[in-house]
Short mmCIF file of C-alpha atoms and ligand atoms in Angstrom, two decimals:
data_model
loop_
_atom_site.label_atom_id
_atom_site.label_comp_id
_atom_site.label_asym_id
_atom_site.label_seq_id
_atom_site.Cartn_x
_atom_site.Cartn_y
_atom_site.Cartn_z
CA MET A 706 59.14 195.36 142.43
CA THR A 707 58.54 193.65 145.87
CA LEU A 708 56.51 197.20 145.51
CA LEU A 709 54.92 197.11 142.79
CA ALA A 710 50.86 196.70 141.65
CA GLY A 711 50.44 192.31 142.09
CA PRO A 712 50.22 189.27 139.72
CA ALA A 713 47.66 189.84 136.81
CA LEU A 714 44.80 187.59 138.42
CA ASP A 715 45.29 190.78 141.19
CA VAL A 716 45.42 193.40 138.80
CA SER A 717 42.24 192.78 137.17
CA ARG A 718 39.61 193.07 140.50
CA GLY A 719 40.15 196.94 139.04
CA ALA A 720 38.45 195.94 135.98
CA ALA A 721 35.82 194.04 137.21
CA ALA A 722 34.78 196.24 139.22
CA ARG A 723 34.34 198.94 136.91
CA ARG A 724 32.90 197.01 134.35
CA ALA A 725 30.56 196.06 137.31
CA ALA A 726 29.57 199.95 138.10
CA LEU A 727 29.32 200.60 134.31
CA THR A 728 26.69 197.78 134.21
CA GLN A 729 25.09 198.70 137.68
CA LEU A 730 24.73 202.01 135.25
CA ALA A 731 23.30 201.12 132.92
CA HIS A 732 20.07 198.99 134.50
CA ALA A 733 19.59 202.20 136.29
CA ALA A 734 20.57 204.65 132.86
CA ALA A 735 17.97 202.08 130.70
CA HIS A 736 15.37 202.32 133.87
CA LEU A 737 15.35 206.17 134.52
CA GLY A 738 15.36 206.14 130.54
CA LEU A 739 17.92 208.19 129.70
CA ASP A 740 18.96 209.85 126.53
CA ASP A 741 22.57 208.01 125.78
CA GLY A 742 25.04 211.40 126.33
CA ILE A 743 23.98 211.80 130.03
CA HIS A 744 24.77 208.40 130.24
CA GLU A 745 27.85 208.45 127.92
CA MET A 746 28.63 211.75 130.72
CA LEU A 747 27.78 210.14 133.85
CA ALA A 748 30.29 206.81 132.87
CA THR A 749 32.62 208.32 132.17
CA PRO A 750 35.12 210.12 134.91
CA ARG A 751 35.30 213.71 134.55
CA ARG A 752 39.38 213.85 136.52
CA SER A 753 42.17 211.63 136.66
CA LEU A 754 44.86 212.01 137.11
CA THR A 755 48.27 209.35 137.78
CA VAL A 756 51.60 210.51 139.35
CA ALA A 757 54.10 209.11 139.56
CA VAL A 758 55.22 208.27 143.45
CA PRO A 759 59.27 208.18 144.25
CA LEU A 760 60.60 206.14 147.57
CA ARG A 761 63.35 206.63 149.19
CA ARG A 762 63.19 203.63 151.58
CA GLU A 763 65.71 203.38 154.33
CA ASP A 764 68.18 201.49 153.48
CA GLY A 765 69.28 203.58 150.88
CA SER A 766 67.63 202.39 148.00
CA GLN A 767 64.74 204.13 146.13
CA THR A 768 61.66 203.37 143.37
CA VAL A 769 59.05 204.57 141.97
CA LEU A 770 55.10 203.82 142.82
CA THR A 771 52.43 204.25 140.57
CA GLY A 772 49.15 207.17 142.53
CA TYR A 773 46.50 207.50 141.13
CA ARG A 774 42.80 210.84 142.31
CA VAL A 775 39.33 209.95 140.27
CA GLN A 776 36.87 212.65 140.36
CA HIS A 777 34.02 210.66 138.98
CA ASN A 778 31.69 213.85 139.00
CA LEU A 779 31.35 217.26 140.91
CA SER A 780 27.56 217.66 139.47
CA ARG A 781 26.14 218.16 143.37
CA GLY A 782 29.29 219.61 145.04
CA PRO A 783 33.17 219.27 146.02
CA ALA A 784 34.34 215.64 145.87
CA LYS A 785 34.65 213.00 148.52
CA GLY A 786 36.20 209.77 148.12
CA GLY A 787 38.71 207.32 150.16
CA ILE A 788 41.94 206.76 149.62
CA ARG A 789 43.14 203.46 149.66
CA PHE A 790 46.92 201.74 149.00
CA HIS A 791 46.97 198.11 148.45
CA PRO A 792 49.16 196.29 146.17
CA ALA A 793 46.56 195.61 143.54
CA THR A 794 45.80 199.07 142.84
CA ASP A 795 45.64 200.92 139.80
CA LEU A 796 42.99 203.14 137.37
CA ASP A 797 40.39 200.85 137.02
CA GLU A 798 39.55 200.42 140.84
CA VAL A 799 39.53 203.77 141.58
CA THR A 800 37.96 204.65 138.58
CA ALA A 801 34.72 202.60 139.48
CA LEU A 802 35.85 203.69 143.59
CA ALA A 803 34.32 207.01 142.22
CA MET A 804 31.92 206.67 140.21
CA TRP A 805 30.31 205.01 143.23
CA MET A 806 30.91 207.47 145.57
CA THR A 807 29.17 209.54 142.84
CA TRP A 808 25.89 207.19 144.04
CA LYS A 809 26.19 207.30 147.21
CA CYS A 810 26.56 210.54 148.24
CA ALA A 811 23.48 210.93 146.26
CA LEU A 812 21.45 208.36 146.97
CA VAL A 813 22.45 210.02 150.94
CA GLY A 814 21.42 214.02 150.02
CA ILE A 815 24.86 215.28 150.11
CA PRO A 816 25.96 217.37 148.24
CA TYR A 817 29.35 215.68 147.28
CA GLY A 818 30.35 214.07 144.27
CA GLY A 819 32.66 211.45 143.73
CA ALA A 820 36.17 210.87 143.87
CA LYS A 821 38.49 208.04 145.03
CA GLY A 822 42.78 207.21 145.00
CA GLY A 823 45.12 205.05 146.07
CA VAL A 824 48.50 204.09 145.29
CA ALA A 825 49.29 200.64 144.36
CA VAL A 826 51.84 199.92 147.20
CA ASP A 827 51.27 197.08 150.58
CA PRO A 828 51.78 199.15 153.54
CA GLY A 829 52.80 196.80 155.17
CA SER A 830 55.42 196.67 153.33
CA LEU A 831 56.71 200.19 154.71
CA THR A 832 58.85 201.53 157.04
CA ARG A 833 56.38 204.11 159.41
CA LEU A 834 59.09 206.49 158.40
CA GLU A 835 58.07 205.10 154.21
CA LEU A 836 54.44 205.05 154.28
CA GLU A 837 54.85 208.82 155.72
CA ARG A 838 57.14 209.91 153.36
CA VAL A 839 54.72 207.42 150.19
CA THR A 840 51.90 209.38 152.21
CA ARG A 841 53.57 213.08 151.82
CA ARG A 842 54.54 212.52 148.33
CA TYR A 843 51.43 211.61 146.83
CA ALA A 844 49.76 214.41 148.79
CA SER A 845 51.73 216.60 147.31
CA GLU A 846 52.07 215.04 143.11
CA ILE A 847 47.24 215.75 143.80
CA LEU A 848 48.43 218.73 145.97
CA PRO A 849 46.38 221.02 142.50
CA LEU A 850 43.83 218.41 143.08
CA ILE A 851 42.00 218.17 146.33
CA GLY A 852 41.10 220.73 148.92
CA PRO A 853 38.25 222.11 151.12
CA ASP A 854 36.25 222.81 147.90
CA LYS A 855 37.44 220.82 145.99
CA ASP A 856 37.77 217.31 146.63
CA ILE A 857 38.18 215.92 150.48
CA PRO A 858 39.83 212.58 150.50
CA ALA A 859 39.28 210.38 153.90
CA PRO A 860 40.56 206.70 154.78
CA ASP A 861 39.86 203.48 152.42
CA VAL A 862 41.99 199.81 152.32
CA GLY A 863 44.93 200.59 154.07
CA THR A 864 45.16 203.70 155.61
CA ASP A 865 43.65 205.21 158.61
CA GLU A 866 43.72 208.30 161.15
CA GLN A 867 47.42 208.83 160.94
CA THR A 868 47.61 208.79 156.99
CA MET A 869 45.24 211.43 156.91
CA ALA A 870 46.97 213.60 159.61
CA TRP A 871 49.94 214.08 156.80
CA ILE A 872 48.35 214.41 153.95
CA MET A 873 46.32 217.21 156.34
CA ASP A 874 49.70 218.72 157.76
CA THR A 875 51.08 218.83 154.10
CA PHE A 876 48.60 220.58 152.74
CA SER A 877 49.07 223.02 154.85
CA VAL A 878 51.94 223.45 155.46
CA THR A 879 51.78 224.09 152.04
CA ALA A 880 49.11 226.64 151.92
CA GLY A 881 51.04 228.62 155.16
CA TYR A 882 47.61 228.06 157.87
CA SER A 883 46.00 224.39 158.11
CA VAL A 884 43.21 223.61 155.95
CA PRO A 885 41.75 220.96 158.48
CA GLY A 886 38.30 220.73 156.41
CA VAL A 887 40.90 218.86 153.18
CA VAL A 888 40.32 215.23 154.67
CA THR A 889 37.97 213.51 156.85
CA GLY A 890 38.79 210.75 159.07
CA LYS A 891 41.22 212.81 161.14
CA PRO A 892 42.04 212.42 164.29
CA VAL A 893 39.14 214.21 166.47
CA SER A 894 42.81 216.65 168.19
CA ILE A 895 42.91 218.23 164.27
CA GLY A 896 39.48 218.24 163.96
CA GLY A 897 38.05 214.98 163.13
CA SER A 898 34.86 214.04 164.36
CA GLN A 899 33.88 211.89 167.10
CA GLY A 900 32.53 209.26 165.80
CA ARG A 901 33.68 209.42 162.49
CA ALA A 902 35.71 205.98 163.37
CA GLY A 903 32.98 204.09 163.99
CA ALA A 904 30.75 206.24 161.57
CA THR A 905 30.79 202.62 158.19
CA SER A 906 30.69 200.10 160.73
CA ARG A 907 27.54 202.14 162.32
CA GLY A 908 25.16 202.19 159.58
CA VAL A 909 26.74 198.97 158.39
CA THR A 910 25.21 197.79 161.52
CA LEU A 911 21.76 200.31 160.88
CA THR A 912 20.46 198.55 158.13
CA VAL A 913 21.62 194.86 159.44
CA LEU A 914 19.27 195.92 162.01
CA ALA A 915 17.25 198.01 159.09
CA ALA A 916 16.15 195.23 156.81
CA LEU A 917 15.75 192.20 159.91
CA THR A 918 12.37 194.47 160.64
CA ARG A 919 12.53 195.18 157.01
CA HIS A 920 11.63 192.07 156.89
CA GLY A 921 10.18 190.67 159.89
CA VAL A 922 13.20 188.62 161.60
CA PRO A 923 13.59 189.14 165.46
CA VAL A 924 17.75 190.71 165.34
CA GLU A 925 18.26 188.69 169.41
CA GLY A 926 20.66 185.29 168.00
CA ARG A 927 20.71 185.56 164.44
CA ARG A 928 24.21 184.14 163.05
CA VAL A 929 25.79 186.46 161.14
CA ALA A 930 29.91 186.22 159.69
CA VAL A 931 31.92 188.48 159.02
CA GLN A 932 34.76 188.89 156.22
CA GLY A 933 37.54 191.66 156.47
CA PHE A 934 38.70 192.23 159.95
CA GLY A 935 39.97 196.37 159.91
CA LYS A 936 38.06 199.07 160.25
CA VAL A 937 35.25 198.26 159.46
CA GLY A 938 34.50 195.04 159.36
CA ALA A 939 35.79 194.19 162.85
CA LEU A 940 33.31 196.98 164.57
CA ALA A 941 30.37 195.80 162.87
CA ALA A 942 30.94 192.58 163.87
CA GLN A 943 31.32 194.65 167.56
CA TYR A 944 28.60 196.82 166.62
CA LEU A 945 26.43 193.11 166.06
CA ALA A 946 27.28 191.44 168.82
CA GLU A 947 26.38 194.07 170.86
CA ALA A 948 22.77 194.51 169.39
CA GLY A 949 22.51 190.64 170.60
CA CYS A 950 23.55 189.06 167.26
CA ARG A 951 25.28 186.28 167.20
CA VAL A 952 28.72 186.39 164.85
CA VAL A 953 29.72 182.52 164.96
CA ALA A 954 32.41 183.94 161.81
CA VAL A 955 35.25 186.75 161.34
CA CYS A 956 38.23 187.21 158.54
CA ASP A 957 41.16 189.02 157.86
CA VAL A 958 43.61 187.94 155.34
CA THR A 959 45.70 185.79 156.53
CA GLY A 960 42.63 183.71 157.34
CA GLY A 961 39.29 182.95 160.12
CA ARG A 962 37.39 181.63 163.41
CA HIS A 963 34.38 180.56 163.52
CA ARG A 964 32.44 179.10 166.42
CA GLU A 965 28.47 178.66 165.49
CA SER A 966 28.12 179.45 169.43
CA GLY A 967 29.30 183.02 168.16
CA LEU A 968 32.93 184.05 169.38
CA ASN A 969 33.87 187.09 172.23
CA VAL A 970 33.98 189.86 169.65
CA ALA A 971 35.32 192.10 171.20
CA PRO A 972 39.30 191.22 172.37
CA MET A 973 39.34 189.77 169.00
CA VAL A 974 38.47 193.53 167.65
CA ALA A 975 41.03 194.73 170.46
CA ALA A 976 43.39 191.91 169.51
CA ALA A 977 43.75 193.54 166.19
CA ALA A 978 44.01 196.69 167.39
CA GLN A 979 47.12 195.49 168.53
CA GLY A 980 48.18 193.84 164.70
CA VAL A 981 47.02 190.84 165.99
CA PRO A 982 46.31 188.33 163.16
CA VAL A 983 42.86 186.09 162.65
CA ALA A 984 44.91 183.68 161.70
CA GLU A 985 46.35 184.06 164.70
CA MET A 986 43.88 184.31 166.78
CA THR A 987 42.10 181.92 169.01
CA ASP A 988 38.52 181.74 170.33
CA GLY A 989 36.85 179.00 167.97
CA ASP A 990 37.91 177.21 164.84
CA PRO A 991 40.05 178.26 162.14
CA LEU A 992 38.41 178.84 158.52
CA THR A 993 39.07 180.68 155.40
CA ALA A 994 38.13 183.24 154.24
CA GLU A 995 36.80 181.22 151.74
CA GLU A 996 34.81 179.09 153.47
CA LEU A 997 33.70 182.25 155.66
CA LEU A 998 31.42 183.22 152.51
CA GLU A 999 29.71 179.80 152.67
CA VAL A 1000 29.23 179.77 156.42
CA ASP A 1001 25.43 178.45 157.74
CA VAL A 1002 24.46 182.12 158.20
CA ASP A 1003 21.92 184.87 158.83
CA VAL A 1004 23.63 187.59 157.57
CA LEU A 1005 26.50 188.02 155.99
CA VAL A 1006 28.08 191.13 155.92
CA PRO A 1007 31.14 191.66 153.41
CA ALA A 1008 33.39 194.17 154.59
CA ALA A 1009 37.02 193.57 152.67
CA LEU A 1010 37.14 194.29 149.47
CA GLU A 1011 35.96 194.24 145.90
CA GLY A 1012 34.48 190.93 143.65
CA VAL A 1013 33.87 187.71 146.08
CA VAL A 1014 30.80 186.84 145.73
CA THR A 1015 30.86 186.09 142.15
CA ALA A 1016 28.96 183.35 139.72
CA ALA A 1017 31.21 181.36 140.82
CA ASN A 1018 30.32 180.38 144.68
CA ALA A 1019 26.53 182.74 144.59
CA ASP A 1020 24.55 179.42 144.51
CA ARG A 1021 26.04 178.71 147.47
CA ILE A 1022 25.97 180.96 149.57
CA ARG A 1023 24.15 180.83 152.66
CA ALA A 1024 22.66 183.79 154.06
CA ARG A 1025 19.64 184.91 153.57
CA LEU A 1026 20.83 188.62 154.23
CA VAL A 1027 23.46 190.01 152.12
CA VAL A 1028 24.90 193.44 153.79
CA GLU A 1029 27.63 195.26 152.12
CA GLY A 1030 29.60 196.85 153.79
CA ALA A 1031 32.97 196.92 151.18
CA ASN A 1032 32.86 198.19 148.19
CA GLY A 1033 31.88 196.07 144.94
CA PRO A 1034 31.94 192.60 147.22
CA THR A 1035 28.72 191.35 144.41
CA THR A 1036 29.38 190.81 140.81
CA PRO A 1037 25.90 190.92 138.40
CA GLU A 1038 26.06 187.91 138.21
CA ALA A 1039 26.41 187.43 140.96
CA ASP A 1040 23.94 189.93 141.98
CA ALA A 1041 20.88 188.30 139.82
CA ILE A 1042 22.18 184.28 141.11
CA LEU A 1043 21.66 186.06 145.00
CA ALA A 1044 17.86 187.48 143.95
CA ALA A 1045 16.69 184.77 142.39
CA ARG A 1046 17.07 182.09 145.20
CA GLY A 1047 15.50 184.84 147.95
CA CYS A 1048 18.91 186.62 149.13
CA VAL A 1049 18.14 190.08 150.09
CA VAL A 1050 22.20 192.35 148.86
CA VAL A 1051 21.97 195.22 150.66
CA PRO A 1052 24.29 196.90 148.14
CA ASP A 1053 27.62 199.37 148.70
CA ILE A 1054 26.35 202.94 147.95
CA LEU A 1055 23.48 201.98 150.75
CA ALA A 1056 25.25 199.75 153.79
CA ASN A 1057 28.02 201.22 154.06
CA ALA A 1058 27.44 205.24 154.10
CA GLY A 1059 27.70 205.53 158.05
CA GLY A 1060 31.22 207.80 157.19
CA VAL A 1061 30.73 208.92 153.45
CA VAL A 1062 27.70 210.80 155.53
CA VAL A 1063 30.34 211.08 159.08
CA SER A 1064 32.21 212.42 156.72
CA TYR A 1065 29.93 215.13 155.67
CA LEU A 1066 29.55 216.03 159.20
CA GLU A 1067 32.98 216.54 160.59
CA TRP A 1068 34.10 218.88 156.52
CA VAL A 1069 30.74 221.04 157.58
CA GLN A 1070 32.47 220.69 161.29
CA ASN A 1071 35.55 221.42 159.95
CA LEU A 1072 33.95 224.39 157.32
CA GLN A 1073 31.83 226.73 160.47
CA ALA A 1074 35.28 225.92 163.71
CA TYR A 1075 32.51 224.46 165.49
CA SER A 1076 32.58 221.01 166.66
CA TRP A 1077 29.30 218.36 168.72
CA SER A 1078 28.60 215.52 171.01
CA GLU A 1079 29.00 211.71 169.41
CA ASN A 1080 25.49 211.81 170.77
CA GLU A 1081 24.46 215.00 167.57
CA VAL A 1082 26.94 213.18 165.18
CA ALA A 1083 25.05 209.71 165.61
CA HIS A 1084 21.97 211.16 165.32
CA ARG A 1085 22.60 212.77 162.48
CA LEU A 1086 23.91 210.07 161.02
CA GLN A 1087 20.77 207.85 162.32
CA ASP A 1088 18.76 210.46 160.47
CA LEU A 1089 20.37 210.13 157.53
CA LEU A 1090 20.57 206.82 156.61
CA LYS A 1091 17.46 205.88 158.09
CA ARG A 1092 15.65 208.43 155.66
CA ALA A 1093 18.07 207.04 152.21
CA PHE A 1094 17.17 202.88 153.64
CA ASP A 1095 13.68 203.64 153.45
CA ASP A 1096 13.72 205.78 149.76
CA VAL A 1097 15.62 202.00 148.46
CA ALA A 1098 12.50 200.11 150.37
CA HIS A 1099 10.13 202.04 148.81
CA LEU A 1100 11.29 202.40 145.60
CA ALA A 1101 11.83 199.14 145.19
CA ASP A 1102 8.53 197.75 147.23
CA GLU A 1103 7.14 200.30 144.67
CA ARG A 1104 9.11 199.17 141.14
CA GLY A 1105 9.18 195.85 141.80
CA LEU A 1106 13.11 195.95 141.85
CA THR A 1107 15.96 195.35 143.62
CA LEU A 1108 17.12 196.92 146.70
CA ARG A 1109 20.83 197.51 144.99
CA GLN A 1110 18.95 198.44 141.21
CA ALA A 1111 16.19 200.47 143.29
CA ALA A 1112 19.48 202.35 145.28
CA HIS A 1113 20.87 202.64 142.04
CA VAL A 1114 18.41 204.67 140.22
CA ILE A 1115 17.69 206.72 143.24
CA GLY A 1116 22.03 207.97 143.32
CA VAL A 1117 22.00 207.68 139.38
CA GLY A 1118 18.71 209.61 138.78
CA ARG A 1119 19.40 212.75 141.30
CA VAL A 1120 23.51 214.00 139.53
CA ALA A 1121 21.32 212.85 136.22
CA GLN A 1122 18.75 215.47 137.75
CA ALA A 1123 21.80 217.54 138.68
CA HIS A 1124 23.28 217.59 135.51
CA LEU A 1125 20.54 218.80 133.78
CA GLN A 1126 19.46 221.53 135.16
CA ARG A 1127 22.55 222.60 135.08
CA GLY A 1128 23.16 222.16 131.58
CA LEU A 1129 26.16 221.86 129.55
CA TYR A 1130 28.58 224.28 129.03
CA PRO A 1131 29.42 225.34 127.01
P1 NAD B 1609 41.42 198.38 155.84
O1 NAD B 1609 42.15 198.39 155.20
O2 NAD B 1609 40.90 199.10 157.70
O3 NAD B 1609 40.19 196.33 156.09
C1 NAD B 1609 40.42 195.71 155.18
C2 NAD B 1609 40.56 194.47 155.84
O4 NAD B 1609 39.59 193.38 154.74
C3 NAD B 1609 41.69 193.70 156.79
O5 NAD B 1609 41.08 192.81 157.65
C4 NAD B 1609 41.94 192.37 155.62
O6 NAD B 1609 43.14 191.67 156.48
C5 NAD B 1609 41.09 191.87 155.37
N1 NAD B 1609 41.32 191.53 154.56
C6 NAD B 1609 41.99 191.41 152.21
N2 NAD B 1609 41.56 191.14 151.41
C7 NAD B 1609 40.68 190.11 152.32
C8 NAD B 1609 40.69 188.61 151.60
N3 NAD B 1609 41.02 188.06 150.85
N4 NAD B 1609 39.65 188.40 152.37
C9 NAD B 1609 39.20 189.01 153.22
N5 NAD B 1609 40.20 189.81 154.11
C10 NAD B 1609 40.22 190.31 152.81
O7 NAD B 1609 39.90 198.48 155.22
P2 NAD B 1609 38.34 199.26 155.89
O8 NAD B 1609 38.80 200.23 156.36
O9 NAD B 1609 37.55 198.50 156.49
O10 NAD B 1609 37.51 199.11 154.05
C11 NAD B 1609 37.33 197.62 153.55
C12 NAD B 1609 35.78 198.07 152.89
O11 NAD B 1609 34.68 198.54 153.08
C13 NAD B 1609 36.42 198.70 151.38
O12 NAD B 1609 35.47 197.95 150.44
C14 NAD B 1609 36.72 200.13 151.54
O13 NAD B 1609 36.06 200.83 149.97
C15 NAD B 1609 34.93 199.53 152.12
N6 NAD B 1609 34.48 200.97 153.39
C16 NAD B 1609 35.64 202.25 154.08
C17 NAD B 1609 35.07 202.69 154.42
C18 NAD B 1609 35.57 203.72 155.56
O14 NAD B 1609 35.50 204.47 156.51
N7 NAD B 1609 37.50 202.87 155.95
C19 NAD B 1609 34.13 203.33 154.60
C20 NAD B 1609 33.12 202.77 152.95
C21 NAD B 1609 33.20 201.47 152.54
#
């Protein structure tokens, strides 16, 4: 039973995320003057699949987990989005994350619709064999939905390149031949792209630097705090330190470390890769994940989960710039408070888009049975993100919008245009 969804407080994270996503959509729809019919179409996921994932544990006992795959929108291309293994994952959360993927792909101009999937499970509570069983059974249950032309999963919270390798293998064994393009974020040895592992963090770093430059603030010595020390947060902290920032605080779910003169990030990243929790690291002084949000810094990078900056703590955030490595970390109420206080928020669908951009590049390489150098991938990533950042900044300036509002107006507008040009069947 410990594998099943967590307490009510945790489960409501999904409902709050879905409400936030719908609020952001409503604002963009009003700004674009979309009619109620198209607004309703964009608010409604195209397909939502809930599956039972029976698991035989190594001790011989059996339990049934719940998995999801939501395809929010398919108007601009195949569905694309990560798979999350987390005890509090539910249909609301996956739906919100799928919707954000739709706008993100449109914003950065890659030919995908949005999707997301997940299993309500704590991967840390499973043995490696159990994790493989859960992954393969979940993959086989969503098999009718996925495929390189239909829906292409990728890693998210609690999953990694090994998860993608198992999904790719399960799909390929069923097909009878290798289908590398069915997932992205897989190991390079089976068709993964150079540069995919750090792509989201690279994108976060590029957007931090672009936002600082836009406001005429030098990068050197900027104080940064990063919440979440997983695939996105750890490398974002490392790349930001390499770019000249002073990373003064980092944390994961176990707790964090703080040192005003700057943490020595690279060894912490190496320790995290070996499975050492941040709370057990020795650099700096301890602090909690909640305290990290309120540390006196120039830049805050939330890179863990949704709904961490809320109406309850927004007026205590001291950063002048919040760059959303995570999806949905700021509630709409907190957004308004931060904007009123002059804090600039670079929204998730722009700041963390580096991951899906390089996923797209991986998929293109797979479809062409070709591979590019890390340099080539890095240049393409930089070009696509720079264009998206400039589009958002320009629209925000022109119409007096926040960066989030501008990003949604562009993303939602492009998807609405695709719907209108394709027409409604029948
Ligand atoms: P991950 O599982 O690799 O890491 C998550 C990190 O968050 C871990 O360090 C975990 O300990 C920490 N965490 C969890 N709950 C926390 C809490 N309450 N307080 C502080 N830390 C907490 O996941 P990830 O892939 O790094 O994803 C992080 C965020 O970035 C998610 O919102 C995800 O949707 C988003 N994102 C990920 C990618 C990607 O390529 N992996 C791409 C775009 C967006």
